[in-house]
CSV table of C-alpha atoms and ligand atoms in Angstrom, one decimal:
chain,number,residue,atom,x,y,z
A,26,MET,CA,70.6,-76.1,-70.3
A,27,LYS,CA,70.8,-80.0,-70.8
A,28,LYS,CA,73.0,-81.5,-67.4
A,29,VAL,CA,75.3,-83.8,-68.4
A,30,ALA,CA,75.7,-87.7,-67.4
A,31,LEU,CA,78.8,-89.0,-67.4
A,32,VAL,CA,78.7,-93.4,-67.9
A,33,THR,CA,81.1,-96.0,-67.7
A,34,GLY,CA,81.5,-98.6,-70.2
A,35,GLY,CA,78.8,-96.9,-72.3
A,36,ALA,CA,78.9,-98.8,-75.1
A,37,LYS,CA,77.2,-101.7,-74.6
A,38,GLY,CA,75.2,-103.8,-73.5
A,39,ILE,CA,73.2,-102.2,-70.1
A,40,GLY,CA,75.9,-98.9,-70.6
A,41,SER,CA,74.4,-97.8,-73.8
A,42,ALA,CA,70.5,-98.6,-72.6
A,43,VAL,CA,71.2,-96.2,-70.3
A,44,VAL,CA,73.1,-94.0,-72.5
A,45,LYS,CA,70.1,-94.0,-74.7
A,46,ARG,CA,67.7,-93.6,-72.3
A,47,LEU,CA,69.4,-90.7,-70.5
A,48,ILE,CA,69.7,-89.3,-74.0
A,49,ASN,CA,65.7,-89.5,-74.1
A,50,ASP,CA,65.2,-88.0,-70.6
A,51,GLY,CA,67.0,-84.3,-72.0
A,52,TYR,CA,70.8,-85.4,-71.1
A,53,LYS,CA,74.4,-84.3,-72.7
A,54,VAL,CA,76.1,-88.0,-72.3
A,55,ALA,CA,79.6,-88.4,-72.0
A,56,LEU,CA,80.2,-92.4,-72.5
A,57,THR,CA,83.3,-94.1,-71.7
A,58,TYR,CA,85.0,-97.0,-73.5
A,59,ASN,CA,87.8,-99.5,-72.7
A,60,ASN,CA,88.3,-101.6,-76.1
A,61,SER,CA,84.6,-101.3,-77.8
A,62,GLU,CA,86.5,-98.7,-79.7
A,63,GLU,CA,84.0,-99.2,-82.9
A,64,LYS,CA,80.0,-99.0,-81.1
A,65,ALA,CA,81.2,-95.8,-78.9
A,66,LEU,CA,81.9,-94.5,-81.9
A,67,LYS,CA,79.1,-95.1,-83.5
A,68,LEU,CA,76.6,-94.5,-80.7
A,69,CYS,CA,78.0,-91.6,-80.1
A,70,ALA,CA,77.1,-90.3,-84.2
A,71,ASP,CA,73.7,-91.7,-83.7
A,72,MET,CA,72.8,-90.4,-80.9
A,73,GLY,CA,74.4,-87.2,-82.5
A,74,ALA,CA,76.0,-83.9,-80.8
A,75,GLY,CA,74.4,-85.0,-77.0
A,76,CYS,CA,76.6,-87.6,-77.0
A,77,ARG,CA,80.1,-87.9,-77.0
A,78,ALA,CA,82.7,-90.5,-76.5
A,79,TYR,CA,86.0,-91.0,-73.8
A,80,LYS,CA,87.9,-93.9,-73.7
A,81,LEU,CA,88.7,-94.8,-70.1
A,82,ASP,CA,90.4,-97.4,-68.7
A,83,ILE,CA,88.7,-97.4,-65.3
A,84,THR,CA,91.4,-98.8,-62.9
A,85,ASP,CA,94.0,-96.1,-64.2
A,86,SER,CA,92.9,-93.9,-61.5
A,87,ASN,CA,95.4,-90.7,-63.6
A,88,SER,CA,93.1,-91.4,-67.0
A,89,VAL,CA,90.2,-91.0,-64.9
A,90,ASN,CA,91.0,-88.0,-63.0
A,91,SER,CA,92.5,-86.3,-66.3
A,92,VAL,CA,89.1,-87.6,-68.8
A,93,VAL,CA,86.9,-85.9,-64.8
A,94,SER,CA,88.5,-83.7,-65.8
A,95,ASP,CA,88.3,-83.2,-69.5
A,96,ILE,CA,84.9,-83.4,-69.7
A,97,GLU,CA,83.9,-80.9,-66.8
A,98,LYS,CA,85.8,-78.2,-69.3
A,99,ASN,CA,84.7,-79.3,-72.6
A,100,PHE,CA,81.8,-80.7,-72.3
A,101,GLY,CA,79.8,-79.7,-69.3
A,102,GLU,CA,78.8,-79.9,-65.3
A,103,ILE,CA,78.6,-83.7,-65.1
A,104,ALA,CA,75.2,-84.0,-63.2
A,105,ILE,CA,74.9,-87.6,-62.8
A,106,LEU,CA,77.6,-90.0,-62.6
A,107,VAL,CA,76.4,-94.4,-63.7
A,108,ASN,CA,79.1,-96.5,-62.8
A,109,ASN,CA,78.3,-99.0,-64.8
A,110,ALA,CA,81.1,-100.6,-66.5
A,111,GLY,CA,82.2,-103.6,-65.0
A,112,ILE,CA,83.5,-107.8,-65.5
A,113,ALA,CA,81.7,-110.7,-64.4
A,114,GLU,CA,84.0,-114.6,-64.5
A,115,GLN,CA,83.2,-118.0,-63.3
A,116,THR,CA,85.7,-120.2,-61.7
A,117,LEU,CA,85.8,-122.4,-58.8
A,118,PHE,CA,86.5,-120.4,-55.4
A,119,THR,CA,89.6,-122.4,-55.1
A,120,ASP,CA,90.8,-121.7,-59.2
A,121,ILE,CA,91.0,-117.8,-58.5
A,122,THR,CA,94.3,-116.6,-59.1
A,123,ASP,CA,95.7,-113.1,-56.9
A,124,GLU,CA,95.9,-112.3,-60.6
A,125,MET,CA,92.4,-112.9,-61.2
A,126,TRP,CA,91.0,-112.0,-57.6
A,127,HIS,CA,92.9,-108.5,-57.9
A,128,ARG,CA,91.9,-107.5,-61.6
A,129,MET,CA,88.4,-108.5,-60.6
A,130,ILE,CA,88.0,-106.0,-57.3
A,131,GLU,CA,90.4,-102.9,-58.9
A,132,THR,CA,88.0,-102.8,-62.2
A,133,ASN,CA,84.5,-103.2,-60.6
A,134,LEU,CA,84.8,-101.7,-56.7
A,135,SER,CA,87.9,-99.4,-57.0
A,136,GLY,CA,87.3,-98.5,-60.4
A,137,ALA,CA,84.2,-96.9,-59.1
A,138,PHE,CA,86.2,-95.2,-56.5
A,139,TYR,CA,88.3,-93.6,-58.7
A,140,CYS,CA,84.9,-92.5,-60.8
A,141,SER,CA,83.3,-91.6,-57.8
A,142,ARG,CA,86.0,-89.7,-56.4
A,143,ALA,CA,87.3,-87.8,-59.2
A,144,VAL,CA,83.7,-86.6,-60.3
A,145,LEU,CA,82.9,-85.6,-56.3
A,146,LYS,CA,85.3,-83.1,-56.9
A,147,TYR,CA,83.2,-81.0,-58.5
A,148,MET,CA,79.8,-82.1,-57.5
A,149,ILE,CA,80.7,-81.0,-53.6
A,150,ASN,CA,81.9,-77.7,-54.9
A,151,ARG,CA,78.3,-77.1,-56.5
A,152,LYS,CA,76.7,-79.3,-54.2
A,153,SER,CA,74.6,-80.9,-56.2
A,154,GLY,CA,74.5,-84.5,-57.7
A,155,LYS,CA,73.7,-88.2,-58.7
A,156,ILE,CA,75.6,-91.1,-58.2
A,157,ILE,CA,74.0,-94.5,-59.5
A,158,ASN,CA,76.6,-97.6,-59.3
A,159,ILE,CA,75.6,-100.6,-61.0
A,160,SER,CA,75.7,-103.7,-58.7
A,161,SER,CA,74.6,-106.9,-58.6
A,162,ILE,CA,71.8,-110.0,-57.7
A,163,TRP,CA,75.1,-111.4,-56.6
A,164,GLY,CA,76.5,-108.6,-54.6
A,165,GLU,CA,72.7,-108.7,-52.6
A,166,THR,CA,72.7,-112.7,-52.0
A,167,GLY,CA,76.5,-114.3,-53.1
A,168,GLY,CA,76.6,-116.4,-56.1
A,169,SER,CA,78.2,-119.4,-56.1
A,170,CYS,CA,81.4,-119.4,-58.4
A,171,GLU,CA,81.4,-115.8,-58.1
A,172,VAL,CA,82.9,-115.0,-55.0
A,173,HIS,CA,85.6,-112.5,-56.3
A,174,TYR,CA,82.5,-111.2,-58.1
A,175,SER,CA,80.2,-110.5,-55.9
A,176,ALA,CA,82.7,-109.4,-53.1
A,177,SER,CA,83.3,-106.1,-55.6
A,178,LYS,CA,80.1,-105.8,-55.8
A,179,ALA,CA,78.6,-106.0,-52.6
A,180,GLY,CA,81.5,-104.1,-52.1
A,181,ILE,CA,80.0,-101.5,-54.6
A,182,ILE,CA,76.8,-101.7,-52.3
A,183,GLY,CA,78.6,-101.1,-49.0
A,184,MET,CA,80.3,-98.0,-50.8
A,185,THR,CA,76.9,-97.1,-51.4
A,186,LYS,CA,75.4,-97.1,-48.4
A,187,ALA,CA,78.6,-95.7,-46.5
A,188,LEU,CA,79.3,-92.7,-49.1
A,189,ALA,CA,75.4,-91.6,-49.3
A,190,LYS,CA,76.0,-90.7,-45.7
A,191,GLU,CA,78.6,-88.8,-45.6
A,192,VAL,CA,77.6,-86.5,-48.8
A,193,GLY,CA,73.9,-86.4,-47.8
A,194,LEU,CA,75.0,-83.0,-46.7
A,195,SER,CA,76.1,-82.2,-49.4
A,196,GLY,CA,73.5,-82.0,-51.6
A,197,ILE,CA,74.2,-85.6,-53.6
A,198,THR,CA,72.4,-88.3,-53.8
A,199,VAL,CA,74.0,-92.5,-53.7
A,200,ASN,CA,72.2,-95.4,-55.2
A,201,SER,CA,72.4,-97.9,-56.7
A,202,VAL,CA,70.4,-100.2,-58.9
A,203,SER,CA,71.6,-104.5,-58.9
A,204,PRO,CA,70.3,-105.9,-61.8
A,205,GLY,CA,70.1,-110.0,-61.8
A,206,VAL,CA,69.7,-111.6,-65.6
A,207,ILE,CA,70.0,-109.5,-68.5
A,208,LEU,CA,71.3,-110.4,-71.4
A,209,THR,CA,74.2,-109.0,-73.3
A,210,ASP,CA,77.9,-110.1,-73.5
A,211,MET,CA,78.0,-110.5,-70.0
A,212,THR,CA,75.4,-113.2,-70.7
A,213,SER,CA,76.0,-114.7,-74.3
A,214,HIS,CA,77.9,-117.4,-73.5
A,215,PHE,CA,75.5,-120.0,-71.0
A,216,ASP,CA,74.2,-122.7,-72.8
A,217,GLU,CA,70.5,-122.3,-73.0
A,218,GLU,CA,69.4,-125.0,-70.3
A,219,THR,CA,71.9,-122.8,-67.8
A,220,MET,CA,69.9,-119.4,-69.3
A,221,ASN,CA,66.1,-121.4,-68.5
A,222,SER,CA,66.9,-122.7,-65.0
A,223,LEU,CA,68.1,-118.9,-64.3
A,224,LYS,CA,64.7,-117.6,-66.0
A,225,GLU,CA,62.8,-120.1,-64.0
A,226,GLU,CA,64.3,-119.3,-61.2
A,227,ALA,CA,62.0,-115.3,-61.3
A,228,PRO,CA,59.3,-115.1,-60.1
A,229,LEU,CA,58.3,-113.0,-63.4
A,230,ASN,CA,59.8,-115.9,-65.4
A,231,LYS,CA,62.0,-113.8,-67.7
A,232,ILE,CA,65.8,-112.7,-68.5
A,233,GLY,CA,65.6,-109.1,-68.6
A,234,THR,CA,66.7,-106.6,-70.7
A,235,PRO,CA,69.6,-103.7,-70.4
A,236,GLU,CA,66.1,-101.3,-71.0
A,237,ASP,CA,64.9,-102.5,-68.3
A,238,VAL,CA,67.7,-101.1,-65.9
A,239,ALA,CA,68.4,-98.4,-67.5
A,240,GLY,CA,64.8,-97.5,-66.4
A,241,ALA,CA,65.8,-97.5,-62.8
A,242,VAL,CA,68.8,-95.4,-63.7
A,243,SER,CA,67.0,-93.1,-65.4
A,244,PHE,CA,64.2,-93.1,-62.2
A,245,LEU,CA,67.4,-92.0,-59.7
A,246,ALA,CA,68.9,-89.5,-61.9
A,247,SER,CA,65.3,-87.8,-62.3
A,248,LYS,CA,63.9,-85.3,-59.9
A,249,ASP,CA,61.1,-87.9,-58.7
A,250,ALA,CA,64.4,-89.5,-56.8
A,251,ASP,CA,65.2,-86.4,-54.8
A,252,PHE,CA,64.5,-88.1,-51.3
A,253,ILE,CA,66.0,-91.0,-52.0
A,254,THR,CA,69.8,-92.0,-51.0
A,255,GLY,CA,71.9,-95.2,-49.6
A,256,GLN,CA,69.3,-97.2,-51.6
A,257,ASN,CA,69.9,-100.8,-53.9
A,258,ILE,CA,67.3,-101.4,-56.1
A,259,SER,CA,66.8,-104.8,-57.3
A,260,VAL,CA,65.7,-105.1,-60.7
A,261,ASN,CA,65.5,-108.8,-61.5
A,262,GLY,CA,61.6,-110.6,-62.1
A,263,GLY,CA,61.8,-111.5,-58.9
A,264,MET,CA,64.8,-113.6,-58.2
A,265,ASN,CA,65.6,-114.3,-54.4
A,266,ILE,CA,63.4,-112.5,-52.9
B,314,NDP,P1,79.0,-106.4,-71.1
B,314,NDP,O1,80.2,-106.9,-70.8
B,314,NDP,O2,78.2,-105.7,-72.2
B,314,NDP,O3,79.8,-104.9,-70.6
B,314,NDP,C1,80.6,-104.3,-69.7
B,314,NDP,C2,81.2,-103.2,-70.0
B,314,NDP,O4,82.0,-102.9,-68.7
B,314,NDP,C3,81.6,-102.6,-71.9
B,314,NDP,O5,81.3,-101.3,-71.8
B,314,NDP,C4,83.2,-102.3,-70.9
B,314,NDP,O6,83.7,-100.8,-71.7
B,314,NDP,C5,83.2,-101.8,-69.4
B,314,NDP,N1,84.6,-102.2,-68.8
B,314,NDP,C6,85.0,-103.9,-68.6
B,314,NDP,N2,86.5,-103.3,-67.8
B,314,NDP,C7,86.5,-101.7,-67.9
B,314,NDP,C8,87.7,-101.4,-67.5
B,314,NDP,N3,88.6,-101.2,-67.4
B,314,NDP,N4,87.7,-99.9,-68.1
B,314,NDP,C9,86.8,-99.4,-68.3
B,314,NDP,N5,85.5,-99.8,-69.2
B,314,NDP,C10,85.3,-101.1,-68.8
B,314,NDP,O7,78.3,-106.3,-69.8
B,314,NDP,P2,76.6,-105.4,-69.4
B,314,NDP,O8,76.0,-104.9,-69.8
B,314,NDP,O9,75.7,-106.7,-68.6
B,314,NDP,O10,77.5,-104.9,-67.6
B,314,NDP,C11,76.7,-104.1,-66.9
B,314,NDP,C12,77.4,-103.6,-65.6
B,314,NDP,O11,76.4,-104.9,-65.4
B,314,NDP,C13,78.8,-104.1,-65.6
B,314,NDP,O12,79.0,-103.4,-64.0
B,314,NDP,C14,77.9,-105.9,-64.8
B,314,NDP,O13,78.8,-106.3,-63.6
B,314,NDP,C15,76.5,-105.2,-64.0
B,314,NDP,N6,75.4,-106.4,-63.5
B,314,NDP,C16,75.0,-107.0,-65.0
B,314,NDP,C17,74.3,-108.5,-64.8
B,314,NDP,C18,73.8,-108.7,-66.8
B,314,NDP,O14,73.7,-109.9,-65.9
B,314,NDP,N7,74.4,-108.9,-67.7
B,314,NDP,C19,74.0,-108.7,-64.0
B,314,NDP,C20,74.4,-107.9,-62.6
B,314,NDP,C21,75.2,-106.9,-62.9
B,314,NDP,P3,84.8,-101.6,-73.4
B,314,NDP,O15,83.6,-102.8,-74.1
B,314,NDP,O16,84.8,-100.8,-74.6
B,314,NDP,O17,85.8,-102.3,-72.7
C-alpha cells in the first residue's frame, strides 16, 4: 500500500514541485491550498487518484486538526509531513507593524507547529513518521529588511532540532530544508538587477528551481534518510557558505 505524504501549500511553487516529486517517488499525496484553488485542483487532476487537495488556512489550528483527521480517516495514514506553506515580505525593521509581525510568525512558524502537532498525534501512536520543514537561507544567516521573515524561519530550524530530540524515541525524524533564492511567485517581484546580484552571490552562479528543493525533500522522506534527524539541509548554490 502506498504511504501518504501531506504537503502544505502544495498548489504552486516549491510545494507543487514537492507534490510531483513525491507522487513520482510512489507516495499518495494530500496537498493543501489556501487561495490557489484552481491550481490545486488542476494539479490533482493531472496527478490522478493518488493526489487529493484540501482547503486549509494553516493559521487556523482547528481547521488544521480537522483536515488532518479527515486525511487520516478517508485517504490514509500520514507517513510524511512537509511543512512548506509560508509567506515573505521585504520591509525595513522599523516599519514592521504589530500586525505584519504577528501574521509572519503565525503563518510561517505557528502554522508548522499546528500541522506538526496534529500529525504527531497519529505518528507517535504508530511509532513512525517523518516531518520535513521548509525553512530558508535567511533563517540560517538573517536577511536584511526581512527580520520578521528571518525570525520565523530561524524558529523553524530551532523547532526542528528540539522536536527531533523529543520524538526520536518514537521512531520519528524531523529535519529542515533551507532553500536559497528559488524562482517562484515569492521571488517573482524582484527586478532583473536584484536577481542578477543574488545569483552572483552563489558560487554556482545560478538561481535555484523548485525541483532543486523537491530533490532534498525527496531524500529526507526516503529510507536513505532513516538515520538522519534534527538536521538542516541548505539548498542554495553555495550562497553564504
Ligand atoms: P509561493 O508564494 O509560490 O507559495 C507559498 C505557498 O504557501 C502557497 O502554496 C500558499 O498557498 C501557501 N500559504 C501561504 N500562506 C498560507 C496560509 N495561511 N495557509 C495555507 N497556505 C498558505 O512561495 P514558494 O513556493 O517560494 O515558498 C514555499 C516555501 O519555501 C515557503 O515556506 C518559503 O518561505 C520557502 N522559501 C522560499 C524561497 C524562495 O526563494 N522562493 C527561499 C527560501 C524559502 P495558496 O497559494 O493556496 O494561498
